[in-house]
CSV table of C-alpha atoms in Angstrom, one decimal:
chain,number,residue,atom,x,y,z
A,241,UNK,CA,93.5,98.9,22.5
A,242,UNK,CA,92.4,100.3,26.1
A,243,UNK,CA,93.7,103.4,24.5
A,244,UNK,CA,91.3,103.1,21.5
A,245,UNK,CA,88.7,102.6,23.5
A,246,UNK,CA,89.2,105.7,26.1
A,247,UNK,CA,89.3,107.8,23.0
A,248,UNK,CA,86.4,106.5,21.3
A,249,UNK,CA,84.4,107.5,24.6
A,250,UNK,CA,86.2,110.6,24.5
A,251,UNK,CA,85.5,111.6,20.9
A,252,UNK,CA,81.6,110.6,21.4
A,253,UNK,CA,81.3,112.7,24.8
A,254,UNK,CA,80.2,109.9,26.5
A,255,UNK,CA,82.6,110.2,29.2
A,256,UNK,CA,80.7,112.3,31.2
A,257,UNK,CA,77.8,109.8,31.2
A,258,UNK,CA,79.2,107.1,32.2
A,259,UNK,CA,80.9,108.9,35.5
A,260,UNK,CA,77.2,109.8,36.1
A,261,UNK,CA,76.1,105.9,35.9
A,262,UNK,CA,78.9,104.7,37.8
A,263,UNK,CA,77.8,107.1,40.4
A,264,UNK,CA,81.5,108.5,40.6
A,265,UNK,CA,83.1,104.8,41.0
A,266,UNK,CA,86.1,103.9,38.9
A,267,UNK,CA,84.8,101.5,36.5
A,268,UNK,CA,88.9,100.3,36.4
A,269,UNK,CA,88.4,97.6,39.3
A,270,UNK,CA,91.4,95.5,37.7
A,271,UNK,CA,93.8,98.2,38.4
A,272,UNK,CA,93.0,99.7,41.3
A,273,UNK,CA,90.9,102.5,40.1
A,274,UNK,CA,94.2,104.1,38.6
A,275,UNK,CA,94.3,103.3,34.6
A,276,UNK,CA,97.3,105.4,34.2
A,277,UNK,CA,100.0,104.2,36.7
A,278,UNK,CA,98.9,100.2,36.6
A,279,UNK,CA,98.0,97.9,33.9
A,280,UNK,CA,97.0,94.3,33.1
A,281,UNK,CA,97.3,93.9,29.1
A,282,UNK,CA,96.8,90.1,29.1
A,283,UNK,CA,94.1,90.0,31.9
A,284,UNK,CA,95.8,87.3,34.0
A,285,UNK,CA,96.6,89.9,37.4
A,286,UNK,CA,94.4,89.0,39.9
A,287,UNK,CA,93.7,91.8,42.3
A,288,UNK,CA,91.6,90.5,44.9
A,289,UNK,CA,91.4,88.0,48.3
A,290,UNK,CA,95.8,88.4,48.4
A,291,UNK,CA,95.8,85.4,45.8
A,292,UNK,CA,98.9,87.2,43.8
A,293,UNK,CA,101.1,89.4,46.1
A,294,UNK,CA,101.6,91.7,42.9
A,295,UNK,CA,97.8,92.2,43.1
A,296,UNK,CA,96.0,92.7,46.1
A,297,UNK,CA,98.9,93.2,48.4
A,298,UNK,CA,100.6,96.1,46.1
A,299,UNK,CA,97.1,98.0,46.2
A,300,UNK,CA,97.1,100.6,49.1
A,301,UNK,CA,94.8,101.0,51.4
A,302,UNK,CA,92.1,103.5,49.5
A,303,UNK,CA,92.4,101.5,46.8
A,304,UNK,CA,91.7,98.1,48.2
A,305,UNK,CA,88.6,100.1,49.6
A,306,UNK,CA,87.5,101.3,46.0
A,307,UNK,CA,88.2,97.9,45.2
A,308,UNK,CA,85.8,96.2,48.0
A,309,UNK,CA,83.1,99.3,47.4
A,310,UNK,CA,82.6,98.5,43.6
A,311,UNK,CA,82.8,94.9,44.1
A,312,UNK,CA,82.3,93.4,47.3
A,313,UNK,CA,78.2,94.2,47.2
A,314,UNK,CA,77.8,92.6,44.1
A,315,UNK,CA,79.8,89.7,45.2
A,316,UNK,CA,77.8,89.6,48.4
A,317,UNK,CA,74.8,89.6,46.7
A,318,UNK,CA,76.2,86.3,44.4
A,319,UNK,CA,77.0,84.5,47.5
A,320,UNK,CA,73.6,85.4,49.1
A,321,UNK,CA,72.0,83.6,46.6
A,322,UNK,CA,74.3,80.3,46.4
A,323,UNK,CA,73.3,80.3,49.9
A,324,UNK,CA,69.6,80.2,48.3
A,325,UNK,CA,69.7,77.9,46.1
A,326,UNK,CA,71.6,75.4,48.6
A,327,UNK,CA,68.9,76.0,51.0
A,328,UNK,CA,66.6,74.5,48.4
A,329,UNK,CA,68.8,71.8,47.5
A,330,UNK,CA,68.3,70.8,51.0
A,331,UNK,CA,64.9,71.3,51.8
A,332,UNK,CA,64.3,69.4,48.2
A,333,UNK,CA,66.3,66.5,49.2
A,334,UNK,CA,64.9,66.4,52.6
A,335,UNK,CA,61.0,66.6,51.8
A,336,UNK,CA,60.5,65.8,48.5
A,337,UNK,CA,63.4,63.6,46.8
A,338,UNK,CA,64.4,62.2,50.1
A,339,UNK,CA,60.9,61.5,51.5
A,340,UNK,CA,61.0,57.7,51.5
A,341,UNK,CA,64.7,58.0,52.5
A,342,UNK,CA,63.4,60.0,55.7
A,343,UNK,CA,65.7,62.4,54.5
A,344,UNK,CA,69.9,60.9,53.6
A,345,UNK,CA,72.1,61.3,56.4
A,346,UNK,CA,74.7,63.9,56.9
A,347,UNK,CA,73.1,65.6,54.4
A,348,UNK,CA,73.0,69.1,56.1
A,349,UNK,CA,76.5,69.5,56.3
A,350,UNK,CA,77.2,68.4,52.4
A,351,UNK,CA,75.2,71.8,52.1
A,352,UNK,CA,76.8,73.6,54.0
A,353,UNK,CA,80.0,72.7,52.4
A,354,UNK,CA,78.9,73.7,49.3
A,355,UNK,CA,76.9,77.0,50.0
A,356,UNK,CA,80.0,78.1,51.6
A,357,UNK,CA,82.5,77.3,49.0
A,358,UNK,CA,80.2,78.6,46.1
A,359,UNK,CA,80.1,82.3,48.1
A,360,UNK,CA,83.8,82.4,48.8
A,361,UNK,CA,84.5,81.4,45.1
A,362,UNK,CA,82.8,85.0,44.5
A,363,UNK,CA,85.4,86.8,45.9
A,364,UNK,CA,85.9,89.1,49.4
A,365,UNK,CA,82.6,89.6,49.4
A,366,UNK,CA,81.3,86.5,48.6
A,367,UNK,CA,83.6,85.3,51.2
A,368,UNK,CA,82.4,88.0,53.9
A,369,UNK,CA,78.4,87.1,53.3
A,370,UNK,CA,79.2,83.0,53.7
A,371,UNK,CA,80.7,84.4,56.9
A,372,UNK,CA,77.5,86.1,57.9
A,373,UNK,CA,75.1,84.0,57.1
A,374,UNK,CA,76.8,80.9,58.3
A,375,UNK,CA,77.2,82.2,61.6
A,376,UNK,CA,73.9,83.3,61.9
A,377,UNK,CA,72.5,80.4,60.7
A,378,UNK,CA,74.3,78.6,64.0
A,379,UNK,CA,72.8,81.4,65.7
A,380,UNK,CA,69.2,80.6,64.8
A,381,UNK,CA,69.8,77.0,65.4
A,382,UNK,CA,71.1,76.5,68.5
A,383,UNK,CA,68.9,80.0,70.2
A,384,UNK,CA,65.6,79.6,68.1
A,385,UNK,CA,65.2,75.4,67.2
A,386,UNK,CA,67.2,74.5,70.2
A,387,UNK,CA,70.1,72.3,67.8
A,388,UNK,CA,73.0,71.2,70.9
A,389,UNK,CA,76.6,73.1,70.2
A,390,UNK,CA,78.1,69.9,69.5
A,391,UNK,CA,75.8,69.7,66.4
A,392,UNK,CA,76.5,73.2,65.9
A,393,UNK,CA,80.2,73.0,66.1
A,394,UNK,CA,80.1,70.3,62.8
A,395,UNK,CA,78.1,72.5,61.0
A,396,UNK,CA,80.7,74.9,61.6
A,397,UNK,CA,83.2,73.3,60.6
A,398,UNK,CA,81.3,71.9,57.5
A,399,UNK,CA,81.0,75.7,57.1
A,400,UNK,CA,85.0,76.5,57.2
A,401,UNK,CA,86.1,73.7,55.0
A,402,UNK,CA,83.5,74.7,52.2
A,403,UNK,CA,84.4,78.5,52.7
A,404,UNK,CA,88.7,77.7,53.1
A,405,UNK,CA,88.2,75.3,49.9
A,406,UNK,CA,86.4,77.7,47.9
A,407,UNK,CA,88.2,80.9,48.7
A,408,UNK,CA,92.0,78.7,47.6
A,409,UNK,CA,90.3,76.9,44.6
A,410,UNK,CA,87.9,79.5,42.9
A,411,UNK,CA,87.6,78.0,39.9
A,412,UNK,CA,87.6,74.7,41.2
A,413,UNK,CA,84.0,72.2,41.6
A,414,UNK,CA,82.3,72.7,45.1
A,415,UNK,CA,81.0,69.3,44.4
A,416,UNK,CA,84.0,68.1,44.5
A,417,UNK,CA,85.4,69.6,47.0
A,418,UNK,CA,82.8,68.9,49.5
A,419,UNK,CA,82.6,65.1,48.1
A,420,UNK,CA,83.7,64.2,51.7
A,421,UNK,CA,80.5,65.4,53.5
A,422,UNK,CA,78.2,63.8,50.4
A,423,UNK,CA,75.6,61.4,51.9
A,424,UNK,CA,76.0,58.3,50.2
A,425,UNK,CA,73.8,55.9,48.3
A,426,UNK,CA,71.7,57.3,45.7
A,427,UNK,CA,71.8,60.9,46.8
A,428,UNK,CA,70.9,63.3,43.8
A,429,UNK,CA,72.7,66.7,44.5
């Protein structure tokens, strides 16, 4: 079939067009970039984040880059905006659903949890922008609102669990996952 499909291309000339749209990137991510010497048939090889020591571990060095240069942006990218939409998870739950709760407590590490674990569930880069952004969120708090370390230090590790549980299970629920930092009581996220 992948055969079929390479000669189709071939036969309509379009080959050369779509080395031009790829910008010179392999557009054959799930086998390193090399079509000819790898293959995957059924799909089930996972190449990235050292998950299957056949995959990401048998790739060499250039091709793990190729690898993190046609994916890890993209990826980043995804995980920059779980971070988002956790942000306003929070700030919802804090200012509008929460208002007569004052806010639930705890809350802000349930987030956490779960922005983490949604980016790392993306892949290397996914996992390398919950990274980022988690520590510079600490950053901001404790330097620019004045938050203590010790308050800093549980976000943190709020931070790890969600990025370490979403990074083993990616197809897992974050919801799950972070159940243990959930606020309790009628809490709607």
């Amino acid at each position: 079939m992948a055969a079929a499909f390479a000669s189709a291309y071939r036969i309509k000339g379009n080959r050369r067009r779509i080395r031009r749209r790829t910008s010179g990137r392999t557009i054959y991510v799930y086998v390193g970039g090399n079509p000819v010497s790898y293959v995957d048939p059924e799909g089930l090889q996972q190449v990235w984040g050292g998950r299957s020591a056949q995959g990401w571990q048998a790739l060499s060095v250039s091709q793990r880059s190729q690898y993190l240069a046609n994916r890890a942006p993209g990826e980043a990218a995804m995980g920059a905006t779980d971070f988002a939409r956790q942000f306003v998870n929070q700030w919802l739950a804090t200012h509008v659903v929460g208002r007569s709760h004052n806010g639930w407590g705890g809350q802000d590490k349930y987030f956490h949890c779960m922005a983490n674990c949604q980016a790392a569930q993306r892949g290397p880069g996914g996992y390398v922008a919950s990274q980022c952004l988690s520590d510079g969120r600490e950053w901001f708090d404790q330097n620019i609102k004045g938050d203590s370390a010790a308050d800093s230090a549980v976000d943190q590790a709020a931070n790890n669990y969600g990025r370490s549980s979403g990074w083993s299970n990616p197809s897992g629920n974050c919801s799950q996952m972070c159940g243990g930092y959930r606020p309790g009581g009628s809490f709607p996220f």
